[in-house]
Short mmCIF file of C-alpha atoms in Angstrom, two decimals:
data_model
loop_
_atom_site.label_atom_id
_atom_site.label_comp_id
_atom_site.label_asym_id
_atom_site.label_seq_id
_atom_site.Cartn_x
_atom_site.Cartn_y
_atom_site.Cartn_z
CA MET A 253 -0.06 0.10 0.14
CA ALA A 254 2.75 2.03 0.68
CA GLU A 255 4.70 2.33 -2.22
CA GLN A 256 1.06 2.57 -4.50
CA LEU A 257 0.15 5.52 -1.87
CA ILE A 258 3.61 7.31 -2.72
CA LYS A 259 3.40 6.47 -6.55
CA GLU A 260 0.10 8.36 -6.90
CA ILE A 261 0.52 11.20 -4.77
CA GLY A 262 2.80 11.84 -7.75
CA GLY A 263 6.29 10.42 -6.60
CA ALA A 264 8.91 10.65 -3.99
CA GLU A 265 10.16 13.89 -5.55
CA ASN A 266 6.19 15.34 -4.31
CA ILE A 267 6.51 14.56 -0.96
CA GLU A 268 8.01 17.43 1.14
CA ALA A 269 6.53 16.37 4.48
CA LEU A 270 5.31 12.79 5.80
CA GLU A 271 3.79 12.19 9.30
CA ASN A 272 0.67 10.53 10.91
CA CYS A 273 -1.89 10.96 13.87
CA MET A 274 -3.83 7.84 14.99
CA THR A 275 -6.40 7.12 12.03
CA ARG A 276 -4.45 9.23 9.18
CA VAL A 277 -1.64 9.42 7.02
CA ARG A 278 -0.57 13.22 6.81
CA ILE A 279 1.35 14.53 3.79
CA THR A 280 2.03 17.39 2.31
CA VAL A 281 2.99 17.87 -0.92
CA ILE A 282 4.95 20.09 -3.28
CA GLU A 283 2.42 20.41 -6.40
CA SER A 284 -1.45 19.14 -5.88
CA ALA A 285 -2.09 18.60 -9.56
CA LYS A 286 0.44 15.79 -9.47
CA VAL A 287 -1.89 13.89 -6.71
CA HIS A 288 -4.58 11.21 -7.94
CA ILE A 289 -6.87 11.69 -5.48
CA GLU A 290 -9.66 9.31 -7.04
CA ASN A 291 -7.00 6.77 -7.59
CA ILE A 292 -6.19 7.08 -3.95
CA LYS A 293 -9.70 6.63 -2.90
CA LYS A 294 -10.48 3.47 -4.93
CA MET A 295 -6.83 1.58 -2.82
CA GLU A 296 -8.40 -0.76 -1.01
CA ASN A 297 -7.86 0.10 2.81
CA VAL A 298 -8.37 3.09 2.40
CA LEU A 299 -11.49 4.97 4.14
CA GLY A 300 -11.28 8.20 2.99
CA VAL A 301 -9.33 11.04 1.50
CA ILE A 302 -8.95 15.10 2.61
CA PHE A 303 -7.07 17.08 0.34
CA GLU A 304 -6.59 21.22 1.31
CA SER A 305 -4.42 22.91 -0.96
CA ASP A 306 -1.18 20.69 -0.79
CA TYR A 307 -2.04 19.26 2.52
CA LEU A 308 -3.24 15.54 2.01
CA GLN A 309 -4.91 13.34 4.85
CA VAL A 310 -5.50 9.86 4.08
CA ILE A 311 -7.68 7.76 6.85
CA VAL A 312 -6.63 4.25 7.46
CA GLY A 313 -8.04 3.65 10.44
CA PRO A 314 -5.78 2.85 13.92
CA GLY A 315 -2.56 1.15 13.92
CA LYS A 316 -2.51 1.26 9.91
CA ALA A 317 -1.96 4.52 10.27
CA GLN A 318 1.57 4.25 11.88
CA THR A 319 1.78 0.83 10.10
CA VAL A 320 1.55 2.61 6.06
CA THR A 321 3.67 5.97 7.43
CA THR A 322 6.23 3.76 8.79
CA GLN A 323 6.93 1.82 5.36
CA MET A 324 6.29 5.15 3.59
CA LYS A 325 9.56 6.47 5.19
CA GLU A 326 11.26 3.62 4.84
CA ILE A 327 10.86 3.67 1.14
CA LEU A 328 12.04 7.54 0.90
CA GLU A 329 14.55 6.96 3.33
CA ILE A 330 13.11 10.40 5.30
CA ASP A 331 14.76 11.35 8.26
CA THR A 332 12.18 11.60 11.26
CA ARG A 333 14.44 14.13 13.23
CA ASP A 334 13.94 16.73 10.09
CA GLU A 335 10.57 16.63 10.70
CA ALA A 336 10.27 19.50 12.91
CA MET A 337 12.02 22.07 11.04
CA ILE A 338 9.75 20.91 8.17
CA ARG A 339 6.46 21.60 9.87
CA LYS A 340 8.18 24.43 10.89
CA GLU A 341 9.31 25.84 7.52
CA ASN A 342 5.55 24.88 6.58
CA ALA A 343 3.90 27.14 9.42
CA ASN A 344 5.13 30.56 7.42
CA ARG A 345 3.21 29.75 4.17
CA ALA A 346 0.25 32.02 3.98
CA ASN A 347 -2.73 29.33 3.47
CA ASN A 348 -1.98 27.90 6.91
CA VAL A 349 -4.52 29.91 9.53
CA TRP A 350 -2.55 30.69 13.20
CA TYR A 351 -5.60 28.69 14.75
CA LYS A 352 -4.95 25.96 13.09
CA LEU A 353 -1.26 25.77 13.37
CA ILE A 354 -1.33 25.94 17.40
CA LEU A 355 -4.12 22.96 17.68
CA LYS A 356 -1.85 20.66 15.44
CA ARG A 357 0.82 21.21 17.50
CA ILE A 358 -1.32 20.65 20.51
CA ALA A 359 -2.65 17.30 18.89
CA SER A 360 1.44 16.56 17.89
CA ILE A 361 2.13 16.39 21.87
CA PHE A 362 -0.35 14.75 22.66
CA VAL A 363 -1.27 12.21 20.11
CA PRO A 364 1.57 10.10 20.52
CA ILE A 365 0.57 9.92 24.11
CA ILE A 366 -2.93 8.25 24.07
CA PRO A 367 -2.02 4.66 23.34
CA ALA A 368 -0.30 4.64 26.77
CA PHE A 369 -3.12 6.38 28.64
CA ILE A 370 -5.34 3.66 26.79
CA ALA A 371 -3.64 0.63 28.11
CA CYS A 372 -3.08 2.32 31.51
CA GLY A 373 -7.30 3.25 31.68
CA LEU A 374 -7.75 -0.59 30.78
CA ILE A 375 -5.86 -1.51 33.85
CA VAL A 376 -7.03 0.77 36.15
CA THR A 377 -10.78 -0.37 35.48
CA ILE A 378 -9.24 -3.85 35.67
CA TYR A 379 -7.16 -2.59 39.00
CA GLU A 380 -10.72 -1.17 40.80
CA SER A 381 -13.14 -3.35 39.74
CA THR A 382 -10.82 -6.04 40.73
CA TYR A 383 -11.04 -3.89 44.58
CA VAL A 384 -14.25 -3.82 44.70
CA TYR A 385 -15.03 -7.78 45.00
CA TYR A 386 -11.76 -8.19 46.61
CA PRO A 387 -11.16 -5.45 48.92
CA GLY A 388 -8.05 -6.87 50.13
CA PHE A 389 -6.32 -6.72 46.48
CA LYS A 390 -4.78 -3.57 47.13
CA GLU A 391 -2.50 -4.73 49.80
CA THR A 392 -1.81 -7.74 48.07
CA SER A 393 2.31 -7.94 46.20
CA PHE A 394 0.01 -8.25 42.23
CA GLY A 395 -2.41 -5.28 43.76
CA VAL A 396 0.61 -3.55 44.74
CA ILE A 397 2.45 -4.19 41.08
CA MET A 398 -1.04 -3.47 39.07
CA GLY A 399 -1.68 -0.36 40.77
CA THR A 400 1.51 0.91 40.02
CA VAL A 401 1.45 -0.01 36.56
CA ALA A 402 -1.87 1.32 36.45
CA TYR A 403 -1.37 4.92 37.19
CA SER A 404 1.77 5.25 35.93
CA ILE A 405 1.08 7.58 32.80
CA PHE A 406 -0.34 10.21 35.42
CA SER A 407 3.08 9.73 37.52
CA ILE A 408 5.54 10.37 34.55
CA LEU A 409 2.50 12.78 32.49
CA PRO A 410 4.32 16.26 33.13
CA ILE A 411 7.66 15.03 31.77
CA ILE A 412 6.55 13.17 28.13
CA VAL A 413 4.51 16.47 27.78
CA GLY A 414 7.34 18.98 28.48
CA PHE A 415 9.97 16.40 26.07
CA ASN A 416 7.08 16.43 23.03
CA THR A 417 6.55 20.16 23.76
CA ALA A 418 10.09 21.24 23.34
CA LYS A 419 10.75 19.08 20.29
CA GLU A 420 7.64 19.73 18.98
CA PHE A 421 8.64 23.85 19.11
CA GLY A 422 12.25 23.12 18.15
CA GLY A 423 13.75 22.98 21.61
CA THR A 424 16.41 20.49 22.87
CA PRO A 425 13.59 18.05 24.39
CA VAL A 426 15.41 16.71 27.46
CA LEU A 427 15.55 20.19 28.80
CA GLY A 428 11.46 20.30 28.08
CA ALA A 429 11.36 16.64 30.24
CA ILE A 430 13.27 18.24 33.23
CA ILE A 431 11.45 21.24 33.33
CA GLY A 432 7.86 18.94 33.46
CA PHE A 433 9.79 17.11 36.38
CA ILE A 434 10.42 20.13 38.46
CA LEU A 435 7.06 21.67 38.17
CA SER A 436 5.15 18.40 39.74
CA SER A 437 8.12 17.15 42.14
CA GLY A 438 7.01 17.11 45.45
CA GLY A 439 10.44 17.86 46.89
CA LEU A 440 9.01 21.88 46.36
CA ALA A 441 6.03 21.18 48.35
CA GLY A 442 5.26 24.51 50.30
CA ALA A 443 8.42 26.24 49.10
CA GLU A 444 8.24 30.14 48.55
CA ILE A 445 9.89 31.56 45.62
CA PHE A 446 9.19 35.64 45.34
CA SER A 447 6.79 35.38 48.59
CA VAL A 448 4.64 32.52 46.16
CA THR A 449 3.51 28.92 47.55
CA ILE A 450 4.93 26.77 45.52
CA VAL A 451 1.96 23.74 44.68
CA PRO A 452 3.89 20.96 43.23
CA GLY A 453 2.01 20.14 39.74
CA ARG A 454 -0.14 22.78 40.04
CA GLY A 455 -1.60 23.72 36.14
CA GLY A 456 -0.80 20.09 35.37
CA VAL A 457 -0.07 20.22 31.76
CA ILE A 458 -1.39 23.28 30.71
CA SER A 459 1.36 25.24 33.44
CA VAL A 460 4.21 22.23 31.42
CA LEU A 461 2.69 23.71 28.24
CA ILE A 462 3.25 27.05 29.04
CA ILE A 463 6.42 27.46 30.11
CA VAL A 464 8.45 24.76 28.51
CA TYR A 465 6.78 26.94 25.38
CA VAL A 466 8.43 29.67 26.53
CA ALA A 467 11.81 28.12 27.83
CA THR A 468 12.14 26.99 23.87
CA LEU A 469 11.69 30.44 22.97
CA LEU A 470 14.47 31.08 25.59
CA GLU A 471 16.73 28.79 24.37
CA LYS A 472 16.71 29.58 20.62
CA ASN A 473 17.79 32.77 21.74
CA LEU A 474 20.44 32.02 24.09
CA ARG A 475 21.57 30.03 21.22
CA LYS A 476 21.72 32.63 18.53
CA ARG A 477 23.92 34.89 21.22
CA ILE A 478 26.05 32.18 23.07
CA PRO A 479 29.62 31.83 21.51
CA ASN A 480 30.07 28.57 19.94
CA SER A 481 32.34 27.15 22.28
CA LEU A 482 30.24 28.02 25.55
CA ASP A 483 27.03 27.07 23.70
CA LEU A 484 27.26 23.40 24.85
CA PHE A 485 27.81 24.80 28.60
CA LEU A 486 25.85 27.97 28.92
CA THR A 487 22.49 27.48 26.85
CA PRO A 488 20.67 24.81 28.94
CA PHE A 489 22.62 26.05 32.18
CA LEU A 490 20.76 29.26 31.64
CA THR A 491 16.91 27.53 30.23
CA ILE A 492 17.15 25.69 33.20
CA SER A 493 17.69 28.32 35.48
CA VAL A 494 15.92 31.03 34.60
CA MET A 495 12.64 28.65 33.68
CA THR A 496 12.46 27.34 36.94
CA VAL A 497 12.32 30.61 38.55
CA VAL A 498 10.20 31.95 36.24
CA GLY A 499 8.23 28.98 35.58
CA LEU A 500 7.66 28.34 39.48
CA ALA A 501 7.23 32.26 40.03
CA VAL A 502 4.96 33.30 37.11
CA PHE A 503 3.67 30.80 35.07
CA GLN A 504 2.99 28.05 37.04
CA PRO A 505 0.40 30.07 39.40
CA LEU A 506 -1.15 31.63 35.39
CA GLY A 507 -1.46 27.48 34.75
CA GLY A 508 -3.18 26.95 37.45
CA ILE A 509 -5.45 29.50 36.94
CA ILE A 510 -6.72 28.58 33.41
CA SER A 511 -6.83 25.15 35.25
CA GLU A 512 -8.69 25.69 37.36
CA SER A 513 -11.49 27.55 35.15
CA ILE A 514 -11.34 24.97 33.04
CA GLY A 515 -12.46 22.42 35.91
CA SER A 516 -15.46 24.59 37.69
CA MET A 517 -16.99 25.59 34.21
CA VAL A 518 -17.04 21.70 33.30
CA SER A 519 -18.23 20.98 37.04
CA PHE A 520 -20.78 23.62 36.47
CA ILE A 521 -22.35 22.45 33.53
CA ILE A 522 -21.91 19.13 34.64
CA TYR A 523 -23.54 19.56 38.20
CA GLN A 524 -26.12 22.55 37.58
CA VAL A 525 -27.49 22.29 33.98
CA PRO A 526 -26.20 19.31 32.47
CA TYR A 527 -28.91 19.76 29.49
CA LEU A 528 -26.28 22.14 28.23
CA ALA A 529 -23.13 19.94 28.15
CA GLY A 530 -25.33 19.06 25.07
CA ILE A 531 -24.08 22.05 22.94
CA ALA A 532 -20.54 20.37 23.27
CA SER A 533 -21.59 17.34 21.30
CA LEU A 534 -23.75 19.73 18.96
CA ILE A 535 -20.55 21.06 18.06
CA TYR A 536 -18.40 18.84 17.68
CA LEU A 537 -18.10 17.39 14.16
CA PRO A 538 -17.73 21.02 12.82
CA LEU A 539 -14.68 21.24 15.33
CA VAL A 540 -13.54 17.58 13.27
CA VAL A 541 -14.36 19.04 9.66
CA SER A 542 -12.26 22.67 11.36
CA GLY A 543 -9.89 20.37 12.85
CA MET A 544 -9.78 21.95 16.04
CA HIS A 545 -11.14 19.47 17.87
CA HIS A 546 -7.47 18.80 18.72
CA GLY A 547 -7.12 21.31 21.17
CA LEU A 548 -10.07 19.43 23.15
CA ILE A 549 -7.19 16.47 23.91
CA ALA A 550 -5.13 19.11 26.14
CA VAL A 551 -8.58 19.91 27.89
CA ASN A 552 -9.34 16.48 28.38
CA THR A 553 -6.35 15.59 29.68
CA GLN A 554 -5.64 18.31 32.08
CA LEU A 555 -9.28 17.34 33.73
CA VAL A 556 -7.81 13.62 33.66
CA GLN A 557 -5.17 14.78 35.70
CA ASP A 558 -6.68 17.06 38.13
CA PHE A 559 -10.39 14.70 39.02
CA GLY A 560 -8.80 11.58 37.86
CA VAL A 561 -11.56 11.38 35.43
CA THR A 562 -13.06 14.09 32.56
CA TYR A 563 -16.99 14.49 31.86
CA LEU A 564 -16.38 16.02 28.83
CA LEU A 565 -14.87 13.42 26.60
CA PRO A 566 -18.24 11.10 26.97
CA VAL A 567 -20.50 14.04 25.65
CA THR A 568 -18.32 14.51 22.66
CA ALA A 569 -18.01 10.78 21.85
CA MET A 570 -21.73 11.14 21.92
CA ALA A 571 -21.52 12.72 18.46
CA GLY A 572 -19.74 10.20 16.61
CA ALA A 573 -22.41 7.77 18.21
CA GLY A 574 -25.07 10.31 16.56
CA GLN A 575 -23.51 9.84 13.14
CA VAL A 576 -23.53 6.21 13.34
CA GLY A 577 -26.98 6.38 13.64
CA ALA A 578 -28.04 8.96 10.94
CA SER A 579 -25.51 6.94 8.46
CA ILE A 580 -28.07 3.46 9.62
CA GLY A 581 -30.71 5.77 8.29
CA VAL A 582 -28.93 6.54 5.21
CA TYR A 583 -28.13 2.93 4.56
CA ILE A 584 -31.90 1.96 4.97
CA LYS A 585 -33.42 4.85 2.37
CA THR A 586 -30.83 4.95 -0.14
CA LYS A 587 -30.36 3.30 -3.68
CA SER A 588 -27.01 4.21 -4.21
CA LYS A 589 -25.03 0.84 -4.04
CA ARG A 590 -21.52 3.32 -3.85
CA LEU A 591 -23.14 5.08 -0.95
CA LYS A 592 -24.17 1.38 0.56
CA ARG A 593 -20.58 0.28 0.08
CA THR A 594 -19.18 3.28 2.03
CA ILE A 595 -21.19 3.17 4.96
CA LYS A 596 -20.75 -0.40 5.68
CA ASN A 597 -17.13 0.02 5.62
CA GLY A 598 -17.53 2.96 7.62
CA LEU A 599 -19.59 1.88 10.41
CA PRO A 600 -18.10 -0.42 12.23
CA VAL A 601 -14.69 1.80 12.41
CA GLY A 602 -17.73 4.27 13.23
CA MET A 603 -18.89 2.68 16.14
CA LEU A 604 -15.31 2.18 17.30
CA GLY A 605 -14.62 5.92 17.76
CA ILE A 606 -13.29 6.11 13.75
CA GLY A 607 -15.57 8.97 12.50
CA GLU A 608 -13.78 10.22 9.78
CA PRO A 609 -15.02 7.42 6.79
CA LEU A 610 -18.53 8.15 7.57
CA LEU A 611 -17.82 12.18 8.06
CA TRP A 612 -16.51 12.84 4.72
CA GLY A 613 -17.63 10.15 3.01
CA VAL A 614 -21.24 10.21 4.04
CA THR A 615 -22.59 12.72 6.33
CA ILE A 616 -20.59 15.97 4.93
CA PRO A 617 -21.62 15.07 1.11
CA LEU A 618 -25.63 14.83 1.84
CA GLY A 619 -25.38 17.63 4.08
CA LYS A 620 -29.03 16.94 5.76
CA PRO A 621 -27.74 13.54 7.28
CA PHE A 622 -24.56 15.54 9.24
CA LEU A 623 -27.51 17.70 10.86
CA ALA A 624 -29.36 14.84 12.11
CA SER A 625 -25.70 13.75 13.34
CA CYS A 626 -25.20 16.68 15.28
CA LEU A 627 -28.64 16.50 16.85
CA GLY A 628 -28.57 13.36 17.33
CA GLY A 629 -25.43 13.63 19.30
CA ALA A 630 -26.59 16.89 21.13
CA ILE A 631 -29.48 14.93 22.54
CA GLY A 632 -26.85 11.55 23.50
CA GLY A 633 -24.82 13.64 24.99
CA SER A 634 -27.14 15.55 27.17
CA ALA A 635 -28.48 12.52 28.11
CA MET A 636 -24.74 11.15 29.22
CA ALA A 637 -24.03 14.53 31.34
CA MET A 638 -27.15 13.76 32.89
CA MET A 639 -25.93 10.26 34.09
CA GLY A 640 -23.02 11.63 35.21
CA VAL A 641 -20.77 9.51 33.67
CA ALA A 642 -16.85 10.05 32.88
CA ALA A 643 -14.06 8.65 31.22
CA LYS A 644 -11.07 7.78 33.02
CA VAL A 645 -8.64 8.88 29.36
CA PRO A 646 -8.91 11.68 27.29
CA GLU A 647 -9.44 10.49 24.05
CA LEU A 648 -10.96 7.21 22.70
CA GLY A 649 -14.57 7.34 21.75
CA GLY A 650 -17.12 4.89 20.46
CA ILE A 651 -18.07 1.33 21.92
CA PRO A 652 -14.17 1.56 23.59
CA LEU A 653 -14.84 3.74 25.72
CA GLY A 654 -17.65 2.85 27.28
CA PHE A 655 -15.23 0.43 28.86
CA ILE A 656 -13.12 2.77 30.55
CA THR A 657 -15.69 4.85 32.55
CA THR A 658 -17.47 5.43 35.94
CA GLY A 659 -20.94 4.22 34.72
CA PHE A 660 -20.16 1.31 32.06
CA PRO A 661 -24.03 0.32 31.72
CA LEU A 662 -24.97 4.13 31.46
CA TYR A 663 -22.42 4.70 28.83
CA PHE A 664 -23.87 2.03 26.70
CA VAL A 665 -27.46 3.58 27.43
CA GLY A 666 -26.24 7.27 26.34
CA LEU A 667 -24.45 5.68 23.15
CA LEU A 668 -27.55 3.46 22.03
CA ILE A 669 -29.90 7.11 22.61
CA ALA A 670 -27.40 9.14 20.66
CA TYR A 671 -27.44 6.01 17.82
CA THR A 672 -31.36 5.87 17.80
CA SER A 673 -31.19 9.76 17.93
CA GLY A 674 -29.87 10.48 14.67
CA PHE A 675 -30.88 7.53 12.45
CA PHE A 676 -34.48 8.93 13.83
CA LEU A 677 -33.75 12.84 12.78
CA CYS A 678 -31.95 11.28 9.66
CA ILE A 679 -35.30 9.46 8.76
CA LEU A 680 -37.29 12.67 9.62
CA LEU A 681 -35.12 15.44 7.47
CA GLY A 682 -34.43 13.04 4.65
CA PHE A 683 -32.01 13.97 2.67
CA GLU A 684 -31.04 14.07 -1.44
CA ASP A 685 -30.43 10.17 -3.14
CA PRO A 686 -27.30 10.44 -4.90
CA ILE A 687 -27.35 8.69 -8.23
CA ASP A 688 -24.83 6.01 -9.00
#
């Protein structure tokens, strides 16, 4: 598949940058005219294609995206260390919108961590469920080991986020990791700096993002001014020293205010006006279309770090469920064999939380089913909030998410509500059936 994809893109000479997220192979091309979009759409295992200007996204599903990208890099002999530089150069292009660039960078920081969250989240579920039926489990040797593994991701999260943030913004990754560790170090509890009492971990990943980003700016400026003979010693020393003081005294309290505000807002909606939570699910698919949904990964990560769970993720996950229901409605009503085939291929992955094939292949092109998806998701999202279902991971969706929630049976009730709402709204609104 990798070789054929390179061929349809216009050959190796037409590829400027190559990367992947959980479900998509993301390619920046040099000449858009050389890309054979229709041929790519017909390729086996391709679930959908998004092509904007010189930015091509080929949806192949979870796991497959990483495999295909790795194979393409091997064929092209791309050095992955050069990709941050390529992304930086591409960021200066006029056709890129600043907020999309920010959200793409946030995604690049958090998406690589998602597999660890899923693995640890599943282990947490097994660990806590075992404790319910066997109260002495946590004191056993196996229980201690399992508990350590289950919550390991949360122990090192600031370090990983610091590393990825520095790498993404062109700094030295290990310096970012050290700053992440400093900000969460329990040894600083109660200490004061410029009359500011240090609270380890305050602001969570938001503080880490802010401080490490500023640290990369400082590091790059220092490298421009410090002689090469002293750069190896002075630049890391000054970066760590200055950002420890400024970070703990200024930026960590700022991150704490932002983090606490997000937590208070989500808590207010869930506990006081849960029916309004459906708005998040209502606008989620439009956010996916614009690429702005990546920003929610950081929000959900912060909520999980602060409270151990996020109420927001199960709500927004219902947008995908509403789309599954609407797509089933289209499947029943349409006479188009091509459309039926697209839905048949997209439904299984849609139920697993990967909505792009149905989004770009069914609901967006037909229009009204997209509206039905949004409304169905809003109904399901409101129900989910009213039932108080929370997720233990910051990113997942569909049926798999149900196994990592605090309300296992209730999640599937909400899922069923979103499915049926999307289905009946699609039937009610109708759509213009395409001709093969």
